[in-house]
Amino acid sequence: MDDATRDLIDRIAADAVPVRPLQRGQGLALAGLAFMVTILAVLFLLGARHGLLHDGVSVFFVLVNGLLLLLGIACILAVVTMASPRVGSNHDGPKWAMAMVGVLPAAGVFAAYRPGAGPVVDLAGAECTVMGLAASLLVAGALFAWLRKGAPVSQRLAGLYLGTAAGAMGSVAYGLSCPVDTIVHLGIWHVAPVAIAGLVGRYVVARWLRW
Amino acid sequence: MTGDDATLARLMRAAQAGDRQAYTVLLEETAKWLRRYFHRRIGPEKLDDLVQEVLISLHAKRSSYDPSRPFLPWLAAIARYRWVDHLRRDYRTRTEELSEDTATTGDAGDVVLARISLDRLLDQLPPAQAKAIELVRIEGYSITEASERSGQSKALVKVNIHRGLRKLSALIEKAN
């Protein structure tokens, strides 16, 4: 061993203070807490949509938000795992969930061109996208802080999953206050935050995950 | 001291708890393991720098090691990350020919394992990209020399290096 490496080892070892290993459960709890706080904030600030607790929601509401919730959970699990790298880890699971959610906007566009459907582009829809993005910030912050503590070695993928998770959870949280139940509205405007946040994560946030 | 995974994992757990002696032994064994791991996958004059970079990364990110899991897959992920990072850097100085006297004195089984690990990473690239990276970034040939040796145009060598390194960075956690 050369002298420089020897010296380095001595210097590093001298700094052998105890550290608390990253626990996967803590990362999941952090993301879960951020999601719960977001839901409470949405309900407190915007109020619950009509019929939320009394069986007054459509099947599209359950379908779209259920798929978004599953996508968000899959991405959160992947992001939390990516903070502790390991050769042999596979992070492909969320890609299948993304593909499934990708069917929703296609269904929304398909439905929009059927006779009697409302307009595809409307101000309320754009507002839902903006609010969904705003509601994603807390989960995004929690996952970003977790990844910064860890050692993600695939930053682009980690950024993509971080953004997708935050967008999906934010959209679900905001969806609790949105009264519109059509597949055109939910499939397009409530999925848009997921795509936007995913792209921001992949192309912007990923740069700040380097170490 | 043998650098088997169980021993290294035990040392790492002790190091996370603040045991300085265990940490010193761990770092020494890790440095030896890394030298074998990077053998022939980096210019000899760059080897010590790369080993030191990984040791610093290990120290900075030691909380990311999950004590319930094996140690070497975690270390290998960090080592691959730093290796790809190292290959990315634009160094133009021609490296010396890789020579036999850099051969490791370590355990032959470990050497095979380590070579398979980094070789397998390169194997996942299209052959033209892997060849361009090996010639220019590992063996130190110029773009012109690499073009002559590989039969690729100079522009293609550059493109293959760029695309190959980008792909490598996405494959770091792929198993052997």
CSV table of C-alpha atoms in Angstrom, one decimal, chain A residues 29 40 43 48 55 57 61-62 66 72 76 78 86 91 96-97 120 149 155 173 177 179 181 185-186 189 207:
chain,number,residue,atom,x,y,z
A,29,ALA,CA,-42.2,6.6,7.2
A,40,LEU,CA,-54.4,17.2,5.8
A,43,LEU,CA,-58.5,19.0,3.2
A,48,ALA,CA,-63.1,17.6,0.9
A,55,ASP,CA,-70.1,6.7,-1.4
A,57,VAL,CA,-67.5,9.1,-5.9
A,61,PHE,CA,-62.3,8.5,-9.3
A,62,VAL,CA,-61.5,5.2,-7.6
A,66,GLY,CA,-56.1,4.0,-7.0
A,72,GLY,CA,-46.6,6.6,-6.1
A,76,ILE,CA,-41.4,5.6,-3.2
A,78,ALA,CA,-37.7,2.3,-5.3
A,86,ARG,CA,-26.1,-2.6,-4.1
A,91,HIS,CA,-35.4,-1.0,-9.8
A,96,TRP,CA,-44.6,-1.3,-15.1
A,97,ALA,CA,-46.7,0.9,-12.9
A,120,VAL,CA,-60.4,18.6,-23.5
A,149,LYS,CA,-28.5,11.3,3.0
A,155,GLN,CA,-29.2,9.6,-10.4
A,173,ALA,CA,-53.9,14.2,-2.3
A,177,SER,CA,-60.9,18.0,-3.1
A,179,PRO,CA,-65.2,17.5,-7.6
A,181,ASP,CA,-65.2,12.8,-11.9
A,185,HIS,CA,-60.7,15.3,-16.7
A,186,LEU,CA,-59.1,12.7,-14.4
A,189,TRP,CA,-55.4,16.7,-15.9
A,207,ARG,CA,-28.2,16.8,-11.1
